[in-house]
């Protein structure tokens, strides 16, 4: 298959275009490329530094700034300053409900399994849009520094990211105007940066210990024939360098007898203290004592004290490592190589502890906050076919997936996946008592199936009649080494099963593939936008339906005015569903949701108390 790239500026095809590697981090993001000396190098846009803090700020007009500039608004305008958006990517509200209090901005409280949305400056943003802002900034910086258009990228994600989190990362790339050639696991990228996995003869088991700003994860990988397999992952999505900073702040509050309640009121002063603590922490990575005067107070801490402050947190990361080892059925002695990733592994105490646990000196000579992006750049170079020493395994030229709600393409095996491969996902019914389900298989990169190539369609019959949402239907795609795709559908409760075989490459010439790829890139933005409208409509529709059923059943618990107002909100929502404006739809969905939530609680309370009354209590 020919390697195709498109110059978005001219619309023409280019043979040799740069592909960048991007580390889209929770705290910091960065972009790297392979320089003319054939070495991976992080891109430093003049004077702006290598790391771009993953922070987005919106002003009242909805204009975004990203990075250090946005970070400055964390204290002055926290409600419109979004950080740690990676934690929300591809997650539903229910996934993140427990953590809302840790974030200063507003997450829309759907209380459903719909995807999270964020409200800032009176608009609604999906984590995909917010991540796209960060990616756009990285793209701009790369273009500015390298003086060439950058349209293609490899983006990394944590090894534990699920399907929907990976899809969301791809979408963010599309929205930023990037053709995402592959999503690569962060630990895999880090290994590549150390040259591990590049030699097809090599067989190794490695541990990647990644301690960032707000997250920790450890991954155990096995490498064979140039293929990385994740054996186990473990970690904590709320543990990282930020906790170390906080520990120092607490220590200084104690030591200097500062008034905690005053500080809590004064966000600006608190933030200043936090920044000071981060400086101290970083200094203690290379020196034994930090001692600085700010105002008329001396802020000092020595390395030993710092180590005792963080030892408990560090012990938790080591426990994660132990659990990962035991999940993979391995002991520390089975690990051939330990790699350190993440800015927080610069702390010498972290290095020492990791070395102690694995009984070997970890690899740490590559900058730990660049290593993932550097590895992504190497992967990009491999995909570009620039490395004759590495054989490129067979890959699928176009994504394969099925049609879901509203005519959307749900990708199951993505483009550029190595074959043979297998992937699957679970679906359910949308209508009560539904006994058949149509499964339409498509190929292509567009978000709407009508723009893609239809490969097959069949019906799964004999699903037992159940309320909507209860059946569990597994759809599996198995693509063998000869490029034959088997699509399997199984309803898990009843065991009814149906399968079909197709040859996706049948009738597919390089020209067709080329045209499909070009179309997908030229329409990427509108596609993602259209998809967000369809998804918003789906949710709005669902809520309007639920609210109507609720009124039918429970109107005796509501007064006239409440019933009237609910009806009005439903009507407004239904009307907004006719528009193609995602923000309008979300605004009305949110309004109905906020207004009716107390009713559901009221009905529940009444139901519980009448159940109690009805119960006879034995003496
Ligand atoms: P993420 O992958 O989560 O985006 P990074 O890998 O960029 O995060 O790590 C950021 C964290 O690394 C921050 O908490 C920062 O304070 C910490 N860090 C950066 N440099 C040092 C250093 N020299 N010593 C200790 N910690 C550091
Ligand atoms: Mg990272």
Coordinates of C-alpha atoms and ligand atoms in Angstrom, one line a residue:
X1 CA 0.0 0.0 0.0
X2 CA 1.3 3.4 -0.9
X3 CA 1.9 5.9 1.8
X4 CA -0.3 8.9 1.2
X5 CA -0.2 12.3 2.7
X6 CA -2.1 15.4 2.0
X7 CA -0.9 18.9 2.2
X8 CA -4.0 20.6 3.6
X9 CA -2.8 24.0 2.6
X10 CA -2.6 23.1 -1.1
X11 CA -4.9 20.1 -1.2
X12 CA -2.2 18.2 -3.1
X13 CA -0.6 14.9 -2.3
X14 CA 2.8 14.8 -0.9
X15 CA 5.1 11.9 -0.7
X16 CA 7.4 12.8 2.1
X17 CA 5.7 14.8 4.7
X18 CA 6.8 15.0 8.3
X19 CA 4.8 13.0 10.8
X20 CA 5.1 14.2 14.4
X21 CA 4.8 12.3 17.6
X22 CA 2.6 13.8 20.3
X23 CA 2.4 13.1 24.0
X24 CA -1.0 14.4 25.1
X25 CA -0.5 14.4 28.8
X26 CA -2.7 15.1 31.8
X27 CA -0.4 17.8 33.1
X28 CA 1.9 18.6 30.2
X29 CA 1.8 17.9 26.5
X30 CA 4.6 18.0 23.9
X31 CA 5.4 17.3 20.3
X32 CA 8.5 15.7 18.8
X33 CA 9.9 14.9 15.4
X34 CA 12.8 13.1 13.7
X35 CA 15.4 15.8 12.9
X36 CA 17.6 15.8 9.8
X37 CA 20.3 13.9 11.8
X38 CA 17.7 11.1 12.1
X39 CA 17.4 11.7 15.9
X40 CA 14.1 12.2 17.7
X41 CA 13.9 15.7 19.1
X42 CA 11.3 17.5 21.1
X43 CA 10.1 20.7 19.4
X44 CA 10.8 24.0 21.2
X45 CA 8.9 26.8 19.6
X46 CA 11.1 29.9 20.2
X47 CA 11.1 30.8 23.8
X48 CA 8.0 28.9 24.7
X49 CA 9.7 25.9 26.1
X50 CA 9.2 22.2 25.4
X51 CA 6.3 21.4 27.6
X52 CA 2.9 22.8 27.0
X53 CA 0.8 22.7 30.2
X54 CA -2.4 20.8 29.3
X55 CA -4.6 23.8 30.4
X56 CA -7.2 25.6 28.3
X57 CA -8.8 29.0 29.2
X58 CA -11.8 30.5 27.6
X59 CA -12.7 34.2 27.8
X60 CA -16.2 35.4 27.7
X61 CA -16.3 35.3 23.9
X62 CA -15.3 31.7 23.9
X63 CA -11.7 32.3 22.6
X64 CA -9.3 29.8 23.9
X65 CA -5.7 30.1 25.0
X66 CA -3.6 27.1 25.9
X67 CA -0.5 26.3 27.9
X68 CA 1.3 28.6 30.3
X69 CA -0.9 31.5 29.3
X70 CA -4.0 29.5 30.3
X71 CA -2.3 28.3 33.5
X72 CA -2.1 31.9 34.7
X73 CA -5.9 31.9 34.8
X74 CA -6.1 29.0 37.3
X75 CA -6.2 31.4 40.2
X76 CA -8.0 34.4 38.6
X77 CA -10.7 32.6 36.6
X78 CA -10.8 29.0 37.8
X79 CA -14.4 28.3 36.5
X80 CA -13.3 28.9 32.9
X81 CA -9.9 27.3 33.1
X82 CA -9.9 23.6 32.3
X83 CA -7.0 21.3 33.4
X84 CA -6.6 17.6 33.6
X85 CA -9.1 17.1 30.7
X86 CA -7.4 13.8 29.8
X87 CA -9.1 12.3 32.9
X88 CA -12.5 13.0 31.4
X89 CA -11.7 11.9 27.8
X90 CA -14.1 9.2 26.7
X91 CA -15.6 9.0 30.1
X92 CA -19.2 9.1 31.2
X93 CA -20.5 11.3 33.9
X94 CA -20.9 8.3 36.1
X95 CA -17.3 7.4 35.6
X96 CA -16.1 10.7 37.0
X97 CA -18.9 11.7 39.4
X98 CA -16.7 11.0 42.5
X99 CA -14.1 13.4 41.4
X100 CA -16.1 16.5 40.5
X101 CA -15.1 18.2 43.7
X102 CA -11.4 18.1 42.7
X103 CA -12.1 20.1 39.6
X104 CA -12.7 23.9 39.7
X105 CA -14.8 23.9 36.5
X106 CA -18.3 22.6 36.0
X107 CA -19.0 19.2 34.7
X108 CA -22.5 18.8 33.4
X109 CA -24.4 16.6 35.8
X110 CA -26.3 14.3 33.5
X111 CA -26.0 11.5 36.0
X112 CA -26.1 9.1 33.1
X113 CA -23.7 7.0 31.1
X114 CA -23.6 9.7 28.4
X115 CA -20.2 11.2 27.8
X116 CA -19.0 14.1 30.1
X117 CA -19.4 17.7 29.0
X118 CA -17.9 20.8 30.5
X119 CA -19.4 24.2 30.9
X120 CA -17.1 27.2 30.5
X121 CA -17.9 30.8 29.5
X122 CA -21.5 29.7 29.0
X123 CA -20.7 27.2 26.3
X124 CA -20.6 23.4 26.4
X125 CA -17.4 21.6 25.6
X126 CA -16.7 18.0 25.2
X127 CA -13.3 16.7 26.4
X128 CA -12.7 15.9 22.8
X129 CA -13.0 19.6 21.9
X130 CA -10.8 20.7 24.8
X131 CA -8.1 18.1 23.9
X132 CA -8.3 19.4 20.3
X133 CA -7.5 22.9 21.6
X134 CA -4.3 21.5 23.1
X135 CA -3.4 19.5 20.0
X136 CA -4.0 22.6 17.8
X137 CA -1.6 24.5 19.9
X138 CA 1.0 21.8 19.5
X139 CA 0.4 21.6 15.8
X140 CA 0.9 25.4 15.5
X141 CA 4.1 25.3 17.5
X142 CA 5.5 22.5 15.4
X143 CA 4.6 24.3 12.2
X144 CA 6.0 27.6 13.5
X145 CA 9.3 26.0 14.7
X146 CA 9.8 23.7 11.7
X147 CA 8.4 26.1 9.1
X148 CA 6.4 23.4 7.4
X149 CA 2.7 22.2 7.5
X150 CA 2.1 19.5 10.0
X151 CA -0.9 17.4 9.2
X152 CA -0.1 13.9 10.4
X153 CA 0.7 12.6 13.8
X154 CA 1.1 9.6 16.1
X155 CA -0.6 10.3 19.5
X156 CA 0.1 8.4 22.7
X157 CA -2.4 7.3 25.3
X158 CA -1.9 5.3 28.6
X159 CA -1.9 1.6 28.2
X160 CA -5.0 1.3 30.3
X161 CA -7.1 3.5 28.0
X162 CA -10.2 1.7 26.8
X163 CA -11.7 1.8 23.4
X164 CA -13.8 4.8 23.9
X165 CA -10.9 6.8 25.4
X166 CA -8.8 5.9 22.4
X167 CA -11.5 6.9 20.0
X168 CA -11.9 10.2 21.8
X169 CA -8.2 10.8 21.4
X170 CA -8.5 10.1 17.7
X171 CA -11.4 12.5 17.4
X172 CA -9.5 15.2 19.2
X173 CA -6.8 14.8 16.6
X174 CA -9.2 15.0 13.7
X175 CA -10.8 18.1 15.2
X176 CA -7.4 19.7 15.5
X177 CA -6.8 19.1 11.8
X178 CA -4.5 16.1 12.2
X179 CA -4.6 12.8 10.5
X180 CA -3.9 10.4 13.3
X181 CA -2.0 7.6 11.9
X182 CA -1.8 5.6 15.0
X183 CA -2.7 5.7 18.7
X184 CA 0.3 4.2 20.6
X185 CA 0.6 3.2 24.2
X186 CA 2.7 5.6 26.3
X187 CA 4.9 2.8 27.7
X188 CA 5.4 1.4 24.2
X189 CA 6.6 4.8 23.0
X190 CA 8.9 5.1 26.0
X191 CA 10.4 1.7 25.2
X192 CA 11.0 2.7 21.5
X193 CA 12.7 5.9 22.7
X194 CA 15.2 3.7 24.5
X195 CA 15.6 1.6 21.4
X196 CA 13.8 -1.4 22.9
X197 CA 11.5 -3.2 20.5
X198 CA 13.1 -1.9 17.4
X199 CA 15.1 -5.1 16.8
X200 CA 12.7 -7.9 15.6
X201 CA 14.9 -10.6 17.1
X202 CA 14.7 -9.1 20.6
X203 CA 12.6 -10.8 23.3
X204 CA 12.2 -8.9 26.5
X205 CA 9.9 -8.2 29.4
X206 CA 10.0 -4.6 30.6
X207 CA 8.4 -2.5 33.3
X208 CA 7.5 1.2 32.6
X209 CA 7.0 3.2 35.8
X210 CA 5.3 6.5 34.9
X211 CA 4.8 9.1 37.6
X212 CA 3.5 12.4 36.2
X213 CA 1.8 15.4 37.7
X214 CA -1.5 13.9 38.7
X215 CA -1.4 10.3 37.6
X216 CA 0.7 7.2 38.2
X217 CA 0.7 4.1 36.2
X218 CA 2.9 1.1 35.8
X219 CA 2.8 -1.2 32.7
X220 CA 4.5 -4.5 32.1
X221 CA 5.1 -5.2 28.5
X222 CA 6.4 -8.2 26.6
X223 CA 8.2 -7.6 23.4
X224 CA 8.5 -10.3 20.7
X225 CA 9.1 -9.9 17.0
X226 CA 8.7 -6.2 17.3
X227 CA 5.2 -6.6 18.8
X228 CA 4.4 -5.1 22.1
X229 CA 1.9 -6.9 24.3
X230 CA 0.6 -5.3 27.5
X231 CA 0.9 -8.0 30.2
X232 CA -0.6 -5.9 33.0
X233 CA -1.2 -2.4 34.1
X234 CA -1.9 -0.8 37.4
X235 CA -1.9 2.6 38.9
X236 CA -3.7 5.5 40.4
X237 CA -5.3 8.3 38.4
X238 CA -5.2 10.6 41.3
X239 CA -1.6 10.3 42.5
X240 CA 1.4 12.3 41.2
X241 CA 3.8 15.2 41.6
X242 CA 0.9 17.5 42.5
X243 CA 0.5 15.5 45.7
X244 CA 4.2 16.1 46.5
X245 CA 3.7 19.9 46.1
X246 CA 0.7 19.7 48.4
X247 CA 2.7 17.8 51.0
X248 CA 5.3 20.6 51.0
X249 CA 2.6 23.3 51.2
X250 CA 1.1 21.5 54.3
X251 CA 4.6 21.2 55.8
X252 CA 5.2 25.0 55.4
X253 CA 1.8 25.9 56.8
X254 CA 2.6 23.9 59.9
X255 CA 6.2 25.0 60.2
X256 CA 5.7 28.7 59.6
X257 CA 2.5 28.8 61.6
X258 CA 0.4 30.1 58.6
X259 CA -3.3 30.5 59.0
X260 CA -4.9 27.8 56.9
X261 CA -8.3 29.3 56.8
X262 CA -7.0 32.6 55.6
X263 CA -5.1 30.8 52.9
X264 CA -8.1 28.8 51.8
X265 CA -10.0 32.0 51.3
X266 CA -7.1 33.6 49.4
X267 CA -6.7 31.5 46.2
X268 CA -4.0 33.7 44.8
X269 CA -1.8 33.4 47.8
X270 CA -2.4 29.7 48.0
X271 CA -1.5 29.2 44.4
X272 CA 1.7 31.2 45.0
X273 CA 2.6 28.9 47.8
X274 CA 1.9 25.9 45.6
X275 CA 4.2 27.2 42.9
X276 CA 6.9 27.9 45.5
X277 CA 6.5 24.3 46.7
X278 CA 6.9 22.9 43.2
X279 CA 10.1 25.0 42.8
X280 CA 11.4 23.5 46.1
X281 CA 10.5 20.0 45.0
X282 CA 12.3 20.4 41.7
X283 CA 15.3 22.0 43.4
X284 CA 15.5 19.0 45.8
X285 CA 16.0 16.7 42.8
X286 CA 19.5 18.1 42.4
X287 CA 20.3 19.7 45.8
X288 CA 19.9 18.9 49.5
X289 CA 18.4 22.0 50.7
X290 CA 15.9 24.6 49.5
X291 CA 15.9 27.9 51.3
X292 CA 14.1 31.0 49.8
X293 CA 12.6 34.1 51.2
X294 CA 9.2 35.3 49.9
X295 CA 7.7 38.3 51.5
X296 CA 9.1 38.2 55.0
X297 CA 8.9 34.4 55.4
X298 CA 11.7 32.0 54.8
X299 CA 10.5 28.9 53.0
X300 CA 12.9 26.1 53.6
X301 CA 12.9 22.3 53.4
X302 CA 15.7 19.7 53.2
X303 CA 15.7 16.6 51.1
X304 CA 15.4 14.2 54.0
X305 CA 12.2 15.9 55.2
X306 CA 10.8 15.9 51.7
X307 CA 11.4 12.2 51.4
X308 CA 9.6 11.5 54.6
X309 CA 6.7 13.6 53.4
X310 CA 6.2 11.6 50.2
X311 CA 7.2 8.2 51.4
X312 CA 3.6 7.0 52.0
X313 CA 2.5 8.1 48.5
X314 CA 5.6 6.4 47.0
X315 CA 4.8 3.2 48.8
X316 CA 1.4 3.2 47.1
X317 CA 3.1 3.3 43.7
X318 CA 5.3 0.4 44.7
X319 CA 2.3 -1.5 45.7
X320 CA 0.8 -0.9 42.3
X321 CA 3.9 -2.4 40.8
X322 CA 3.7 -5.4 43.0
X323 CA 0.0 -5.9 42.0
X324 CA 0.9 -5.6 38.3
X325 CA 3.7 -8.2 38.7
X326 CA 1.3 -10.6 40.4
X327 CA -1.4 -10.0 37.8
X328 CA 1.1 -10.9 35.1
X329 CA 2.3 -13.9 37.0
X330 CA 5.8 -12.5 37.2
X331 CA 8.3 -11.6 39.8
X332 CA 10.7 -8.6 39.8
X333 CA 13.5 -11.0 38.6
X334 CA 11.6 -11.7 35.4
X335 CA 11.9 -8.0 34.3
X336 CA 14.7 -7.4 31.9
X337 CA 14.5 -3.6 31.9
X338 CA 12.8 -0.9 33.9
X339 CA 12.1 2.5 32.3
X340 CA 11.3 5.7 34.1
X341 CA 8.7 8.1 32.6
X342 CA 7.1 11.3 33.9
X343 CA 8.6 14.5 35.4
X344 CA 8.2 13.2 38.9
X345 CA 10.6 10.3 38.4
X346 CA 13.4 13.0 38.5
X347 CA 13.1 12.9 42.3
X348 CA 16.1 10.8 43.4
X349 CA 14.0 9.1 46.1
X350 CA 11.6 7.8 43.5
X351 CA 14.5 6.3 41.5
X352 CA 16.0 4.7 44.6
X353 CA 12.7 3.1 45.6
X354 CA 12.0 1.8 42.1
X355 CA 15.5 0.3 41.9
X356 CA 15.0 -1.3 45.2
X357 CA 11.8 -2.9 44.2
X358 CA 12.9 -4.3 40.9
X359 CA 16.4 -5.1 42.0
X360 CA 17.9 -3.3 39.0
X361 CA 19.0 0.2 37.9
X362 CA 16.2 1.8 36.0
X363 CA 16.8 3.4 32.6
X364 CA 16.6 7.1 33.1
X365 CA 19.1 8.9 30.8
X366 CA 16.4 10.2 28.4
X367 CA 14.5 13.2 29.8
X368 CA 11.5 11.6 31.5
X369 CA 9.1 14.2 30.5
X370 CA 10.1 14.0 26.8
X371 CA 10.6 10.3 26.5
X372 CA 7.0 9.4 25.4
X373 CA 6.9 12.1 22.7
X374 CA 10.3 11.0 21.4
X375 CA 9.1 7.5 21.2
X376 CA 6.0 8.6 19.4
X377 CA 8.2 10.4 16.8
X378 CA 10.1 7.2 16.3
X379 CA 6.9 5.3 15.8
X380 CA 5.8 8.0 13.3
X381 CA 9.1 7.5 11.4
X382 CA 8.5 3.8 11.2
X383 CA 5.0 4.3 9.9
X384 CA 6.4 6.7 7.3
X385 CA 8.5 3.9 6.0
X386 CA 11.7 5.8 6.7
X387 CA 13.4 3.0 8.6
X388 CA 14.5 0.3 6.3
X389 CA 15.8 -1.7 9.2
X390 CA 12.4 -2.3 10.6
X391 CA 9.9 -4.3 8.8
X392 CA 6.4 -2.8 8.7
X393 CA 3.9 -5.5 9.5
X394 CA 0.7 -5.8 7.5
X395 CA -1.9 -3.2 8.4
X396 CA -5.5 -2.6 7.5
X397 CA -5.6 0.4 5.2
X398 CA -9.1 1.6 6.3
X399 CA -11.1 1.4 9.5
X400 CA -13.8 -1.3 9.9
X401 CA -16.9 -0.7 12.0
X402 CA -20.7 -0.9 12.3
X403 CA -23.5 1.6 12.0
X404 CA -24.9 2.9 15.3
X405 CA -27.5 5.5 16.4
X406 CA -28.2 8.3 14.0
X407 CA -26.2 6.7 11.2
X408 CA -22.9 7.1 12.9
X409 CA -19.9 4.9 12.2
X410 CA -18.6 3.1 15.2
X411 CA -15.1 2.0 14.4
X412 CA -14.2 -1.5 15.8
X413 CA -10.8 -2.1 14.1
X414 CA -9.0 1.1 13.2
X415 CA -7.0 1.9 10.2
X416 CA -3.4 1.0 10.4
X417 CA -4.0 -1.8 12.9
X418 CA -1.6 -4.7 12.5
X419 CA -3.2 -7.8 11.2
X420 CA -4.2 -10.4 12.2
X421 CA -6.3 -8.7 14.8
X422 CA -9.4 -9.1 16.8
X423 CA -11.6 -6.5 18.5
X424 CA -15.1 -6.3 19.9
X425 CA -17.6 -4.1 21.7
X426 CA -20.9 -4.6 23.5
X427 CA -24.2 -3.0 22.3
X428 CA -27.7 -3.1 23.5
X429 CA -31.2 -2.5 22.2
X430 CA -32.8 1.0 22.1
X431 CA -36.5 0.0 22.0
X432 CA -38.5 -2.0 24.6
X433 CA -39.2 -5.6 23.4
X434 CA -36.8 -5.4 20.4
X435 CA -36.2 -8.9 19.1
X436 CA -34.1 -8.2 16.0
X437 CA -31.0 -6.1 15.5
X438 CA -29.6 -5.0 12.2
X439 CA -25.9 -5.1 12.0
X440 CA -24.4 -3.2 9.1
X441 CA -20.7 -3.4 8.5
X442 CA -18.8 -0.5 7.0
X443 CA -15.3 0.5 6.0
X444 CA -13.9 3.9 5.9
X445 CA -12.8 6.9 7.9
X446 CA -15.9 9.1 7.8
X447 CA -18.0 9.6 10.9
X448 CA -21.3 9.1 9.0
X449 CA -21.7 5.6 7.5
X450 CA -23.4 7.0 4.4
X451 CA -20.0 8.4 3.4
X452 CA -18.3 5.0 3.9
X453 CA -18.2 1.8 2.0
X454 CA -20.8 -0.8 3.0
X455 CA -19.4 -4.3 3.2
X456 CA -22.3 -6.4 4.6
X457 CA -25.5 -6.3 6.5
X458 CA -27.2 -9.0 8.5
X459 CA -29.8 -9.4 11.2
X460 CA -29.4 -10.9 14.6
X461 CA -32.8 -12.6 15.2
X462 CA -34.4 -14.1 18.2
X463 CA -33.2 -11.7 20.9
X464 CA -35.6 -12.4 23.9
X465 CA -38.0 -9.6 24.4
X466 CA -36.6 -7.4 27.2
X467 CA -36.8 -3.7 28.2
X468 CA -34.5 -1.5 26.1
X469 CA -30.9 -1.5 27.4
X470 CA -31.0 -4.9 29.0
X471 CA -29.9 -7.3 26.2
X472 CA -26.1 -7.6 26.0
X473 CA -25.0 -8.0 22.4
X474 CA -21.3 -8.6 21.7
X475 CA -20.1 -7.8 18.3
X476 CA -16.7 -9.2 17.4
X477 CA -14.5 -8.4 14.4
X478 CA -11.9 -10.9 13.5
X479 CA -9.5 -10.0 10.7
X480 CA -7.2 -12.8 9.8
X481 CA -3.8 -12.7 8.1
X482 CA -5.4 -13.1 4.7
X483 CA -7.5 -10.0 5.2
X484 CA -10.8 -12.0 5.7
X485 CA -13.1 -10.3 8.2
X486 CA -15.5 -12.4 10.3
X487 CA -18.2 -10.4 12.1
X488 CA -19.9 -12.2 15.0
X489 CA -22.9 -11.1 17.0
X490 CA -24.0 -12.8 20.1
X491 CA -26.7 -12.0 22.6
X492 CA -25.1 -13.0 25.8
X493 CA -28.3 -13.6 27.9
X494 CA -29.9 -16.0 25.4
X495 CA -26.8 -17.2 23.5
X496 CA -28.4 -16.4 20.1
X497 CA -25.6 -16.0 17.6
X498 CA -25.1 -15.0 14.0
X499 CA -21.9 -14.5 11.9
X500 CA -20.8 -13.4 8.5
X501 CA -17.6 -13.4 6.5
X502 CA -16.5 -10.6 4.2
X503 CA -13.3 -9.7 2.3
X504 CA -12.9 -5.9 3.0
X505 CA -10.2 -5.5 0.3
X506 CA -12.5 -7.0 -2.4
X507 CA -12.8 -4.4 -5.2
X508 CA -10.7 -2.0 -3.3
X509 CA -7.9 -0.5 -5.4
X510 CA -5.2 1.8 -4.1
X511 CA -7.0 4.7 -5.8
X512 CA -10.2 4.1 -3.9
X513 CA -8.3 3.9 -0.6
X514 CA -6.5 7.1 -1.5
X515 CA -9.7 8.9 -2.3
X516 CA -11.3 7.7 0.9
X517 CA -8.4 8.9 3.0
X518 CA -8.3 12.3 1.3
X519 CA -12.0 12.7 1.8
X520 CA -11.7 11.8 5.5
X521 CA -9.0 14.4 6.0
X522 CA -10.7 17.2 4.1
X523 CA -14.0 16.5 6.0
X524 CA -12.5 15.6 9.3
X525 CA -13.7 18.7 11.2
X526 CA -17.2 18.8 9.9
X527 CA -17.5 15.1 10.5
X528 CA -16.6 15.3 14.2
X529 CA -18.9 18.3 14.6
X530 CA -21.7 16.5 12.9
X531 CA -21.1 13.5 15.1
X532 CA -21.3 15.7 18.2
X533 CA -24.7 17.1 17.1
X534 CA -26.0 13.6 16.5
X535 CA -24.8 12.4 19.9
X536 CA -26.3 15.5 21.6
X537 CA -29.6 14.8 19.8
X538 CA -29.5 11.2 20.9
X539 CA -29.1 12.3 24.5
X540 CA -31.7 15.0 24.3
X541 CA -34.2 12.7 22.7
X542 CA -33.6 10.1 25.5
X543 CA -34.1 12.7 28.2
X544 CA -37.3 14.1 26.6
X545 CA -38.7 10.6 26.4
X546 CA -37.8 9.8 30.0
X547 CA -39.3 13.1 31.3
X548 CA -42.5 12.4 29.4
X549 CA -42.8 8.9 30.9
X550 CA -42.1 10.4 34.3
X551 CA -44.9 13.0 33.9
X552 CA -47.3 10.2 32.8
X553 CA -46.6 8.1 35.9
X554 CA -45.9 10.5 38.6
X555 CA -47.9 13.7 38.0
X556 CA -49.6 13.2 41.4
X557 CA -46.4 14.1 43.2
X558 CA -46.0 17.4 41.3
X559 CA -48.0 20.6 41.5
X560 CA -49.6 22.3 38.5
X561 CA -46.9 24.8 38.1
X562 CA -44.2 22.2 38.1
X563 CA -46.0 20.0 35.6
X564 CA -46.5 23.1 33.3
X565 CA -42.9 24.1 33.5
X566 CA -41.6 20.6 32.9
X567 CA -43.9 20.4 29.8
X568 CA -42.5 23.7 28.6
X569 CA -38.9 22.6 29.1
X570 CA -39.6 19.3 27.2
X571 CA -41.2 21.3 24.3
X572 CA -38.2 23.6 24.2
X573 CA -35.8 20.7 24.2
X574 CA -37.8 18.9 21.4
X575 CA -37.7 22.1 19.4
X576 CA -33.9 22.4 19.9
X577 CA -33.5 18.8 18.6
X578 CA -34.6 20.1 15.2
X579 CA -31.6 22.4 15.0
X580 CA -28.1 21.4 14.2
X581 CA -26.7 23.4 17.0
X582 CA -25.0 21.3 19.6
X583 CA -24.8 24.0 22.2
X584 CA -28.5 24.8 22.0
X585 CA -29.4 21.2 22.4
X586 CA -27.1 20.7 25.3
X587 CA -28.4 23.9 27.0
X588 CA -32.0 22.7 26.9
X589 CA -31.0 19.2 27.9
X590 CA -29.2 20.6 30.9
X591 CA -32.1 22.9 31.8
X592 CA -34.7 20.0 31.8
X593 CA -32.3 17.8 33.7
X594 CA -31.5 20.4 36.4
X595 CA -35.2 21.2 36.8
X596 CA -36.5 17.7 37.1
X597 CA -33.8 16.1 39.1
X598 CA -35.3 17.0 42.5
X599 CA -38.6 15.5 41.4
X600 CA -37.1 12.1 40.8
X601 CA -35.6 12.3 44.4
X602 CA -38.9 13.4 45.8
X603 CA -40.7 10.5 44.2
X604 CA -38.1 8.1 45.4
X605 CA -38.3 9.4 49.0
X606 CA -42.1 9.1 49.0
X607 CA -41.8 5.6 47.6
X608 CA -39.4 4.6 50.3
X609 CA -41.3 6.1 53.1
X610 CA -44.6 4.4 52.0
X611 CA -42.7 1.2 51.7
X612 CA -41.6 1.6 55.3
X613 CA -45.1 2.4 56.5
X614 CA -46.4 -0.7 54.7
X615 CA -43.9 -2.9 56.4
X616 CA -45.0 -4.7 59.5
X617 CA -42.3 -4.7 62.1
X618 CA -41.9 -7.9 64.1
X619 CA -41.5 -7.5 67.8
Ligands
LIG1 P1 2.0 14.2 32.8 O1 2.5 13.0 32.1 O2 1.0 13.8 33.9 O3 1.4 15.2 31.9 P2 4.7 15.1 33.4 O4 5.4 13.9 33.1 O5 4.9 16.3 32.6 O6 3.1 14.9 33.6 O7 5.1 15.4 34.9 C1 4.8 16.6 35.6 C2 5.2 16.5 37.0 O8 6.6 16.4 37.1 C3 4.9 17.8 37.8 O9 4.3 17.4 39.0 C4 6.2 18.4 38.0 O10 6.3 19.2 39.2 C5 7.1 17.2 38.1 N1 8.5 17.5 37.8 C6 9.0 18.2 36.8 N2 10.4 18.4 36.9 C7 10.7 17.8 38.1 C8 11.9 17.7 38.9 N3 13.1 18.2 38.4 N4 11.9 17.1 40.1 C9 10.7 16.6 40.5 N5 9.6 16.7 39.9 C10 9.5 17.3 38.7
LIG2 MG1 2.9 11.5 30.8

